[in-house]
Coordinates of C-alpha atoms and ligand atoms in Angstrom, one line a residue:
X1 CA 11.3 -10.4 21.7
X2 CA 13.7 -7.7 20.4
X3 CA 14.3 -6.7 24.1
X4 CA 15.5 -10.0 24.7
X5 CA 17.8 -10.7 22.0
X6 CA 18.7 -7.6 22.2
X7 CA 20.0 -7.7 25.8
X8 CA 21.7 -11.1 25.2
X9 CA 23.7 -9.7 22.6
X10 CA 24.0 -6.7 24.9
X11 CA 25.9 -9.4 27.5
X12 CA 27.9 -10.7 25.2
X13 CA 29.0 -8.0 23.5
X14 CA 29.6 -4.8 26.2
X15 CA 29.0 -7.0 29.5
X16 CA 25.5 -4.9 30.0
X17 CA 23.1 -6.6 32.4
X18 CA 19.5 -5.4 31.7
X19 CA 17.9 -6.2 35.2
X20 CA 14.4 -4.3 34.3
X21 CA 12.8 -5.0 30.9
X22 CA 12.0 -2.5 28.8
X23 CA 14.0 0.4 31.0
X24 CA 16.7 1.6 28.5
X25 CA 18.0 4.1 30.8
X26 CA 21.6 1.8 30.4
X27 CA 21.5 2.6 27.0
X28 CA 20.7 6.1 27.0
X29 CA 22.9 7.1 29.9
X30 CA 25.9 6.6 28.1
X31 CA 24.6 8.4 25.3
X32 CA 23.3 11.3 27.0
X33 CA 27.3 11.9 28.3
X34 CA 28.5 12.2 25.3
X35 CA 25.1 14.7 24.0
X36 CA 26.3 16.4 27.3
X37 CA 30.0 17.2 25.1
X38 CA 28.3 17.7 21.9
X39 CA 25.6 20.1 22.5
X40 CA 25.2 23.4 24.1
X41 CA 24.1 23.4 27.5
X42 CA 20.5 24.8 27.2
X43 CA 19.9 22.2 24.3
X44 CA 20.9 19.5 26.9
X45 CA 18.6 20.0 29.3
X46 CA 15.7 21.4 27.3
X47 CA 15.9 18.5 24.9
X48 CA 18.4 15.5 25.2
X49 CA 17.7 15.3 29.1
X50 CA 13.7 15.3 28.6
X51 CA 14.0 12.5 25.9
X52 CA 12.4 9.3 26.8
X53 CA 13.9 5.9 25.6
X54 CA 11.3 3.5 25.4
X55 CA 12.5 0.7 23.0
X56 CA 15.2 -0.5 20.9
X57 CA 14.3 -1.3 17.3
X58 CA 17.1 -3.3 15.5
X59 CA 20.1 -0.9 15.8
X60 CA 18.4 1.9 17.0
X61 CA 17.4 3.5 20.2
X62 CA 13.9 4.5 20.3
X63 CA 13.4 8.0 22.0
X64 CA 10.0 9.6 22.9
X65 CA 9.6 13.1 22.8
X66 CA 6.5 14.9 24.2
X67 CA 5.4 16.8 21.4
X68 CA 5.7 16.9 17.9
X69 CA 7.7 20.5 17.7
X70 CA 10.1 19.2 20.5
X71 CA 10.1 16.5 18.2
X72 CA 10.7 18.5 15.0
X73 CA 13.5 20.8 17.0
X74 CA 15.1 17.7 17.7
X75 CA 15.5 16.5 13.9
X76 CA 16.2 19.7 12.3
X77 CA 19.0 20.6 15.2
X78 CA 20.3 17.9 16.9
X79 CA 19.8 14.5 15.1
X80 CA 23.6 14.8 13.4
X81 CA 25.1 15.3 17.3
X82 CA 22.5 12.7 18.4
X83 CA 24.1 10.3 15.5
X84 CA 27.7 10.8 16.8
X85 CA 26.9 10.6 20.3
X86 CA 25.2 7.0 19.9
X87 CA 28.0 5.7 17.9
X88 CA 30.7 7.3 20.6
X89 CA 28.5 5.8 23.3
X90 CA 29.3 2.7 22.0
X91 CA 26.6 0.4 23.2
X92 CA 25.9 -1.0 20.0
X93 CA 23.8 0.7 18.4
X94 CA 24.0 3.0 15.2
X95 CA 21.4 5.6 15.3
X96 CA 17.7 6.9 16.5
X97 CA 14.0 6.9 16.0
X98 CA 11.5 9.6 17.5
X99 CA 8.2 8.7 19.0
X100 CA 6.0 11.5 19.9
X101 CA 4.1 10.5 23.5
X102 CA 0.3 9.0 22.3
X103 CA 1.3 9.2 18.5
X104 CA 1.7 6.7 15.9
X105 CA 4.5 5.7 13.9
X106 CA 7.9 7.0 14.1
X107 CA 8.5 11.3 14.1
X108 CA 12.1 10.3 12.9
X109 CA 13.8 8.0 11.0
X110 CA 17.5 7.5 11.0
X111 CA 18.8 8.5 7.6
X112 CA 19.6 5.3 6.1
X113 CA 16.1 4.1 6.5
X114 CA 15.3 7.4 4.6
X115 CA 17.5 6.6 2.1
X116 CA 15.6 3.4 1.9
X117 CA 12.3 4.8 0.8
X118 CA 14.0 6.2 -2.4
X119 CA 14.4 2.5 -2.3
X120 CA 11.0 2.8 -4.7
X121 CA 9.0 0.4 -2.2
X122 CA 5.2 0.7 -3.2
X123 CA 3.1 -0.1 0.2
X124 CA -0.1 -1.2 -2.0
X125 CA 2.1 -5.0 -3.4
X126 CA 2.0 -7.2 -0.6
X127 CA 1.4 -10.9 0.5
X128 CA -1.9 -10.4 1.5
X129 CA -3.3 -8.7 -1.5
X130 CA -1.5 -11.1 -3.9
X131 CA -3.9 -14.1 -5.0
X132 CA -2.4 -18.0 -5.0
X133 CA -3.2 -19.8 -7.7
X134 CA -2.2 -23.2 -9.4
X135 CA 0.2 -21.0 -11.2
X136 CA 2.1 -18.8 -8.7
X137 CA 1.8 -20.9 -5.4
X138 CA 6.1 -22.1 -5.7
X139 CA 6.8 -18.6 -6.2
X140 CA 4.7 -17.1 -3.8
X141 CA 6.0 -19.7 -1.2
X142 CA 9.5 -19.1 -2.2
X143 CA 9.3 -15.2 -2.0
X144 CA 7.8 -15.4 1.3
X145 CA 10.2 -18.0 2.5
X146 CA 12.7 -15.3 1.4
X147 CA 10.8 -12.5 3.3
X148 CA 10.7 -14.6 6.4
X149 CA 14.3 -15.5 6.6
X150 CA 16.6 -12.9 3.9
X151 CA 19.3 -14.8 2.5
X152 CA 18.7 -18.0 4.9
X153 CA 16.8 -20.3 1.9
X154 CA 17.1 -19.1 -1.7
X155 CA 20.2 -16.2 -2.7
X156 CA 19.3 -15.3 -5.2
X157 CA 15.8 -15.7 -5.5
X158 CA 15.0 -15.4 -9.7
X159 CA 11.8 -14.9 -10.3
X160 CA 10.7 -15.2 -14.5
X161 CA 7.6 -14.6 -16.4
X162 CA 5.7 -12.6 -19.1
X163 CA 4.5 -9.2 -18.6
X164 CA 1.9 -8.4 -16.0
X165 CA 1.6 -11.9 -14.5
X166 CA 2.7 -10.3 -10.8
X167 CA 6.8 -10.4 -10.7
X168 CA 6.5 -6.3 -9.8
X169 CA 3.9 -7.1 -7.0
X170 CA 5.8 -10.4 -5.2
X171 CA 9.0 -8.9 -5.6
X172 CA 8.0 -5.5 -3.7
X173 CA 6.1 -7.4 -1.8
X174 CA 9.0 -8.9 -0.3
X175 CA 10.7 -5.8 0.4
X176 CA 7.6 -4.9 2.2
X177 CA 7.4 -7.3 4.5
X178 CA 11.2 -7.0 5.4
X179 CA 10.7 -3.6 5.8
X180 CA 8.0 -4.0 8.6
X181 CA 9.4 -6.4 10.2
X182 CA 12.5 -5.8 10.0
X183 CA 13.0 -2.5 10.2
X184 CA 17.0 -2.0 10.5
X185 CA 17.6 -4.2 7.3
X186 CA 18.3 -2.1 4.2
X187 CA 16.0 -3.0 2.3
X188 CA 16.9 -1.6 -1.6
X189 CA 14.6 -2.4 -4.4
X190 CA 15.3 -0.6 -7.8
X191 CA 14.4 -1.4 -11.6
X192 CA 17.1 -2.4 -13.3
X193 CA 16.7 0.5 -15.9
X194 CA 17.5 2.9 -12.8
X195 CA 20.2 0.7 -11.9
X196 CA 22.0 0.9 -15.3
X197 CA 21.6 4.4 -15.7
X198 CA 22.7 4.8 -11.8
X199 CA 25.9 3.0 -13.1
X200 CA 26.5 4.9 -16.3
X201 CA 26.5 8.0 -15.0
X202 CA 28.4 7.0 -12.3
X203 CA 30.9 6.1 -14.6
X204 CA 30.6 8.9 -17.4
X205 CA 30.4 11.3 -14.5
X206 CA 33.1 14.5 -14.5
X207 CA 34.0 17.5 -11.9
X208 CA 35.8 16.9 -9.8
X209 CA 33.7 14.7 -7.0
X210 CA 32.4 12.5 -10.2
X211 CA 34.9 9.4 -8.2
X212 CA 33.3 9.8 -5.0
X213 CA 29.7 9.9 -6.3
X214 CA 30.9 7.1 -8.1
X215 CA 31.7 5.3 -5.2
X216 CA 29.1 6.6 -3.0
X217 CA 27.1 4.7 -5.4
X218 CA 28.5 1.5 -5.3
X219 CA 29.0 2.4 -1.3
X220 CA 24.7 2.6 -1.6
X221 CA 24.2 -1.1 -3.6
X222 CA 26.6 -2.7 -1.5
X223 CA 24.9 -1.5 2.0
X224 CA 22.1 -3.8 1.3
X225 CA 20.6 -6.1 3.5
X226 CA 18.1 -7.0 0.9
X227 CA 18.7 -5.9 -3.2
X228 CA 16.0 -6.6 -5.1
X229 CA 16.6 -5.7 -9.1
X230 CA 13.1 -5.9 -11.1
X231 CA 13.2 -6.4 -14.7
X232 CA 17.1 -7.4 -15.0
X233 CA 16.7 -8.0 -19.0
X234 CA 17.7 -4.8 -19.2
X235 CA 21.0 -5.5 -18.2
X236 CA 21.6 -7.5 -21.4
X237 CA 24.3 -5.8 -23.6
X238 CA 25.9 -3.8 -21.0
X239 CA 29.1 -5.0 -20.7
X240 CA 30.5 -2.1 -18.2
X241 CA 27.1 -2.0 -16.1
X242 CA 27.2 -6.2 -15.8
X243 CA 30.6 -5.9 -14.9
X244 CA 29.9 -3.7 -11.9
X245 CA 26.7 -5.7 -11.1
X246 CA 29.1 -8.9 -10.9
X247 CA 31.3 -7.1 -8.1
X248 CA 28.2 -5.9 -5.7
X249 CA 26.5 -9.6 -6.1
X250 CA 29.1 -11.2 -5.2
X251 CA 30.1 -8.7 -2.8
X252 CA 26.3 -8.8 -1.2
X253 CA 26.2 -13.0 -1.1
X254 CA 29.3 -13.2 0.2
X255 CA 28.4 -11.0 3.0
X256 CA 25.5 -12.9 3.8
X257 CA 22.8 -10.5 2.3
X258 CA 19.8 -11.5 -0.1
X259 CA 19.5 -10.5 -3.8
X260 CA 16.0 -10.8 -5.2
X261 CA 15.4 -10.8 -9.4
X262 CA 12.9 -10.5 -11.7
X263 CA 12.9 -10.6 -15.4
X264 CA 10.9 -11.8 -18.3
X265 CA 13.1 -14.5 -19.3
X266 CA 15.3 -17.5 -17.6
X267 CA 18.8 -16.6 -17.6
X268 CA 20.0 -19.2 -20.3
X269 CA 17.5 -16.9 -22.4
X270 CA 19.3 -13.8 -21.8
X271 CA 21.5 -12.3 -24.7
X272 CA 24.4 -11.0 -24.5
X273 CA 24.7 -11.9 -20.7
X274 CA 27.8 -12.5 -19.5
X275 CA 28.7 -16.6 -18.4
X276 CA 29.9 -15.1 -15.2
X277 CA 26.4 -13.7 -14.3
X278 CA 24.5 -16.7 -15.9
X279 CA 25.8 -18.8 -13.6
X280 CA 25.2 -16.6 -10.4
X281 CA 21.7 -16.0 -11.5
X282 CA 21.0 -19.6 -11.9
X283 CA 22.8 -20.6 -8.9
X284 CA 20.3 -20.0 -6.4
X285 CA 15.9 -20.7 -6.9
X286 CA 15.1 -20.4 -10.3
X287 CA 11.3 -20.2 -10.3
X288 CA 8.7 -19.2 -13.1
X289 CA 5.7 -17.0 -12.5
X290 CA 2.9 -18.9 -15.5
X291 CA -0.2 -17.0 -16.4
X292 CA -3.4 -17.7 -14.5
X293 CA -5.9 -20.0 -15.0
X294 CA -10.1 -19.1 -15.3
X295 CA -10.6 -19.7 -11.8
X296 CA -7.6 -17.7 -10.2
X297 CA -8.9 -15.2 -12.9
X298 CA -12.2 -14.9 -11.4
X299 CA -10.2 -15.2 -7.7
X300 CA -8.2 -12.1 -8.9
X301 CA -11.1 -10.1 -10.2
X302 CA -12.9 -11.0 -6.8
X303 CA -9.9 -9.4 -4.7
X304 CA -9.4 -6.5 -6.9
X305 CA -12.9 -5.4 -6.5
X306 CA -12.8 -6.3 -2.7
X307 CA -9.8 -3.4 -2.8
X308 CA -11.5 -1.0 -4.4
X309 CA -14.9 -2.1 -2.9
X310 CA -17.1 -2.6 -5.2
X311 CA -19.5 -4.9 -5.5
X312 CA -19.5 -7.0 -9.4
X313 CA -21.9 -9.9 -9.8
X314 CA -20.4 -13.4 -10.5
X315 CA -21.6 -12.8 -14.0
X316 CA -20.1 -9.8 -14.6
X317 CA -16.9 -11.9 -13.3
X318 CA -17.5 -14.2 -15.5
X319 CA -17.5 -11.8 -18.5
X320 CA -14.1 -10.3 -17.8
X321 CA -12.1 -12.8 -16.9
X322 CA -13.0 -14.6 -20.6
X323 CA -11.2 -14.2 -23.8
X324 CA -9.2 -11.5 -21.6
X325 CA -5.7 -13.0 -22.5
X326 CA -3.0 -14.2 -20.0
X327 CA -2.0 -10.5 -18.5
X328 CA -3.6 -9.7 -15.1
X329 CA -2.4 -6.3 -16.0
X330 CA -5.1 -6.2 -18.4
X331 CA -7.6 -8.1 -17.0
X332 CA -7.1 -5.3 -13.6
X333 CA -7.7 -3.1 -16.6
X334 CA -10.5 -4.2 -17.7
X335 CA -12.3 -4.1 -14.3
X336 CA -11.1 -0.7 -13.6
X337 CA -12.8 0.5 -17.1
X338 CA -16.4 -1.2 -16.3
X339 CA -16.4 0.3 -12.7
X340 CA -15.3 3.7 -13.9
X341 CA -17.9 3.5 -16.2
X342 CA -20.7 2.6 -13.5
X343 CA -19.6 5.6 -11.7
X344 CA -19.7 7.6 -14.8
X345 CA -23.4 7.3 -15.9
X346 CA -24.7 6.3 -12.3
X347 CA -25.7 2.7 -13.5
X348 CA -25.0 -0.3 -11.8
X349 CA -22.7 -2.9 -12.8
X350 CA -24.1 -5.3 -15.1
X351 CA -22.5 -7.9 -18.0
X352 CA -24.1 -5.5 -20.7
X353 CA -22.5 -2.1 -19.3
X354 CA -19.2 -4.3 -19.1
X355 CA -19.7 -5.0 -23.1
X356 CA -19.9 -1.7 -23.4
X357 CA -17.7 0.0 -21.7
X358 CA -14.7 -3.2 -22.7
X359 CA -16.4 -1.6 -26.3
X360 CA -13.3 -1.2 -28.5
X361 CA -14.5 -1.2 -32.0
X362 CA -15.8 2.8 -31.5
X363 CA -12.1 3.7 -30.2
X364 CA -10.0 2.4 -33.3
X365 CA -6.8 3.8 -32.9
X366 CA -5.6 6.3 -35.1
X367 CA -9.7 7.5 -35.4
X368 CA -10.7 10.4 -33.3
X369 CA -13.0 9.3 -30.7
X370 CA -16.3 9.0 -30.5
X371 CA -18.2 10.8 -28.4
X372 CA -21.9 11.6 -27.8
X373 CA -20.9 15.6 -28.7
X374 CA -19.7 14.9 -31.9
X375 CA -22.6 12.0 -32.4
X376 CA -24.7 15.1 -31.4
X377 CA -22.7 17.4 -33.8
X378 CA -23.1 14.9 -37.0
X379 CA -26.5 14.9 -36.7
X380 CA -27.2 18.1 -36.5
X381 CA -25.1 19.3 -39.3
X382 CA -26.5 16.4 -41.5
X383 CA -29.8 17.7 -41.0
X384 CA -29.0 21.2 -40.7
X385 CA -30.3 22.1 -37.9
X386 CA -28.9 23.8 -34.3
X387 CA -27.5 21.5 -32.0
X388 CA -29.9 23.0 -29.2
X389 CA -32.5 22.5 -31.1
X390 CA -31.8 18.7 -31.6
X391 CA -31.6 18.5 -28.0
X392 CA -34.5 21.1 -27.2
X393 CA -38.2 20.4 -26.1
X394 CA -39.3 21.1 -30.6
X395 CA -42.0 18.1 -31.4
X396 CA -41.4 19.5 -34.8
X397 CA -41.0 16.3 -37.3
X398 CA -38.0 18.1 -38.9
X399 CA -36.4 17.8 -35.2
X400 CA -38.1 15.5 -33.6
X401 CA -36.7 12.3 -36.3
X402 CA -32.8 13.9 -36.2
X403 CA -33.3 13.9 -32.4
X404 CA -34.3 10.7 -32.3
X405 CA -32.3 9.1 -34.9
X406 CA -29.2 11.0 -32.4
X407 CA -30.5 8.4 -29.8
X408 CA -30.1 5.2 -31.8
X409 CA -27.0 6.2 -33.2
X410 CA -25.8 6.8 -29.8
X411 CA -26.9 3.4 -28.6
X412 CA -25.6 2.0 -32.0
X413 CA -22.0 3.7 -32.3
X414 CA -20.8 4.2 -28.5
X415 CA -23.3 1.4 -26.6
X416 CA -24.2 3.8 -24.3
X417 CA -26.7 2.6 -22.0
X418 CA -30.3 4.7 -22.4
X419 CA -30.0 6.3 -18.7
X420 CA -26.9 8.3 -20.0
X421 CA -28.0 9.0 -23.7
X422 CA -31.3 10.4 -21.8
X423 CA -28.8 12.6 -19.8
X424 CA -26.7 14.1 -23.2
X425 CA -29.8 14.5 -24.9
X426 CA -31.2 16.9 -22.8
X427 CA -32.0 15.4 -20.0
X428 CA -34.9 12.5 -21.2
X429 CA -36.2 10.0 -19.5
X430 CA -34.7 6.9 -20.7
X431 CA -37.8 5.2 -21.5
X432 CA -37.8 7.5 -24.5
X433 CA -34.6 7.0 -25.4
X434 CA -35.6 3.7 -25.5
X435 CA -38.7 4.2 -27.2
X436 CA -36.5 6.4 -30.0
X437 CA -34.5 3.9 -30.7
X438 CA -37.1 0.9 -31.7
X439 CA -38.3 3.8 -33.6
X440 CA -35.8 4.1 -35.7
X441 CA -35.0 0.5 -36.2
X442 CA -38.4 0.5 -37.5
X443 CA -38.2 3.1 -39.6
X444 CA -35.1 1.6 -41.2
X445 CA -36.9 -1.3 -42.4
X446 CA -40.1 0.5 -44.2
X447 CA -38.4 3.6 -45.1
X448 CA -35.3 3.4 -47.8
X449 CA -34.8 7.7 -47.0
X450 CA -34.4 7.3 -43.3
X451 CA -32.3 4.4 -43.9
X452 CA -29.9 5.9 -45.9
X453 CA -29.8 8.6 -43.8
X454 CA -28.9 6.7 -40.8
X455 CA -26.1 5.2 -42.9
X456 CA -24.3 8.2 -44.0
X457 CA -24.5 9.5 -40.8
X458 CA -22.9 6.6 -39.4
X459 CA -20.2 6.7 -42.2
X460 CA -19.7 10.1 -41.6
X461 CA -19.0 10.1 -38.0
X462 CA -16.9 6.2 -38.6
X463 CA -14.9 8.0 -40.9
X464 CA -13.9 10.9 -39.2
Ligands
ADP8 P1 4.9 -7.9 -13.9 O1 5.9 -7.2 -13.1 O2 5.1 -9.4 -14.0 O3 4.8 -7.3 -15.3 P2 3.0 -6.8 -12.1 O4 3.6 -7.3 -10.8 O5 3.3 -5.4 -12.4 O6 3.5 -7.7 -13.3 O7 1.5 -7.1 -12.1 C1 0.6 -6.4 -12.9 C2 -0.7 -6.1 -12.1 O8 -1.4 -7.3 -11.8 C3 -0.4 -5.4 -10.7 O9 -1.4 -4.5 -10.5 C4 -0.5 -6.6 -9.8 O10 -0.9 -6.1 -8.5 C5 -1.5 -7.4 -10.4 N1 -1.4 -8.9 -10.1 C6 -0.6 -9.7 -10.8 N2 -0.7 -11.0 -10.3 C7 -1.5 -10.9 -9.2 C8 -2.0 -11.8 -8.2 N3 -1.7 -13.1 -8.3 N4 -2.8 -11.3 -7.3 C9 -3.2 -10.0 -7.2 N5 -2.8 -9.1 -8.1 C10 -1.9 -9.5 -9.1
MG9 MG1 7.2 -5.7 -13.6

């Protein structure tokens, strides 16, 4: 498909007449000449005669090298000549990519693609890992819309919402997506916090070359195809940096390219944001991003666990997506924690290791934490005896009722389940762990001493 646009354009443009399909000897003829001007002799024809063009991608001539050091030679040596001899060629195109023969992917990428991946792109947001739901299904359409066609539907695209609810993901995703498919648009996404400090030291900069980074800068913004600005409330009571964000929107729409926002409130909510801007922002699709509802909840948690495959019954579901607020940040969070804690004790996922492990009221903040070592250590010193020992093989009463009093307050304080208790406290079987703890319940109720013990243990180790 490229091939054939491509060669139409080629008509129109230098009167080229590709008879064969997909033999781009036309184009690299012309540029070879001028590589035969440029380089030394022996780099000519060791290198730029053995290249291969095999496609045209975008702008770019596609060359195929047969290894990956001729390959390697080729980009630390020669890409700069390569660079000037494509644009002297004049066959319209504006740089190069490297193939190696039988490999994957590209060996080289022109620069301004490089310069792109500074463009903060994270691979793992994209379409097909994002979930529709009742309340993201006009944004999701509208972002891919934008994807599909940049700056053909909605310039600028705003998207709005609360924190966490997905404006990073469908954002990036966008750039994604225009990145692998179209691989010669810019594609720039930056937070706008980069962007204003970008700007401010571009404009506090000294020395003498402080103008040209200046406008290098602006040179960067405004070669977008596609600008995409996450979290733009930042912008909000910077006059100077607005000011220059004005000039490269304007500049960018006006040339035709897209501008993609996010932020976590509609423009008319923005202080301090200049009328000027207002009005561009709303001037294009204004769309809201809501919180999820239970079901898109449970659709999320079903995805994220797909990703990270793991298996977490529909109960388990269940459990985290209630009472877990409006943030798919956190509710992500929350799933993370219960499967890092399956892996950690080696216990399948289950609703009561998920209570657990989602277990805040042992980790106040501002206490130290909890942990079955200084559980371990309280006891011990309570009852003034070694640690070892109350982890040791002694039946001895005077160890054998710390140690097991150590169990229930393990179970009691930090919800651990038995299996990993078994494994602190030496290395039990859990069935005893279990059996210490009834034990001590037990014991609580007939005997006032143990009772009280238990308690100021607890108090003790709460209070720390
Ligand atoms: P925001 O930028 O709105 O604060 P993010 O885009 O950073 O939120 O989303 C927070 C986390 O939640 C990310 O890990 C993101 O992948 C995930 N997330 C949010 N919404 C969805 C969704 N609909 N489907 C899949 N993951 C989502
Ligand atoms: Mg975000």
């Amino acid at each position: 498909m490229i091939i054939t646009n491509f060669s139409e354009k080629l008509k129109g443009l230098n009167g080229f007449n590709m008879a064969e399909k997909g033999n781009f000897d036309f184009l690299y003829n012309p540029i070879k000449e001028k590589m035969q001007e440029l380089v030394s002799h022996i780099n000519y024809t060791t290198y730029i005669e053995k290249l291969v063009p095999v496609d045209v991608d975008g702008r770019y001539i596609v060359l195929e090298t047969p290894t990956e050091s001729f390959a390697k030679y080729i980009t630390g040596t020669l890409a700069e000549k390569m660079r000037e001899a494509i644009i002297k060629a004049d066959v319209g195109l504006t740089d190069f990519r490297l193939k190696v023969e039988g490999g994957d992917g590209y060996a080289y990428n022109a620069p301004d693609e490089q310069a792109s991946v500074p463009s903060n792109l994270d691979p793992k947001f994209t379409f097909d890992n994002f979930v529709v739901g009742k309340n993201n299904e006009m944004v999701y359409a509208a972002s891919l819309s934008v994807a599909n066609d940049p700056a053909g539907t909605y310039n600028p695209l705003f998207i709005y919402g609360g924190t966490g609810l997905g404006k990073t993901h469908l954002i990036q995703a966008i750039g994604n997506k225009v990145v692998a498919e179209k691989p010669a648009l810019k594609v720039i996404y930056v937070t706008c916090d980069t962007f204003v400090n970008d700007i401010i030291d571009s404009m506090l900069g000294r020395g003498p070359d402080a103008r040209s980074k200046g406008n290098r800068l602006r040179q960067y913004y405004r070669n977008a195809d596609v600008l995409i600005i996450d979290d733009i409330q930042f912008i909000e009571n910077k006059k100077a940096v607005q000011e220059e964000f004005f000039h490269i929107f304007n500049e960018l729409v006006s040339k035709g390219k897209q501008i993609v926002i996010s932020s976590d409130h509609p423009p008319k909510e923005l202080n301090a944001l200049e009328e000027r801007l207002r009005t561009r922002f709303s001037g294009g699709l204004l769309l809201d991003i809501l919180p999820p509802n239970f079901e898109t909840k449970i659709a999320i948690l079903k995805r994220k666990a797909f990703d990270k495959k793991c298996f977490v019954p529909d109960d388990v579901l269940t459990f985290l997506a209630q009472d877990s607020g409006d943030d798919v940040r956190t509710l992500e969070g929350r799933l993370t924690k219960v499967i890092f804690a399956s892996k950690l004790h080696e216990v399948p996922i289950s609703v009561s290791l998920a209570r657990s492990a989602l277990n805040e009221a042992v980790s106040e903040p501002g206490k130290e934490e909890i942990t079955p070592e200084s559980v371990i250590s309280a006891v011990a010193s309570y009852y003034r005896i070694s640690k070892n020992d109350l982890v040791g093989k002694s039946k001895k009463k005077e160890i054998a009722i710390p140690r097991q009093i150590c169990c229930y307050l393990m179970y009691e304080l930090l919800s651990l389940p038995y299996i990993t208790i078994g494994k602190v406290m030496g290395g039990r079987d859990h069935t005893t762990i279990l059996y210490a703890r009834n034990k001590v319940e037990d014991m609580c109720r007939v005997n006032d001493k143990i009772a009280k013990d238990v308690d100021d243990i607890k108090n003790i180790i709460l209070k720390k």
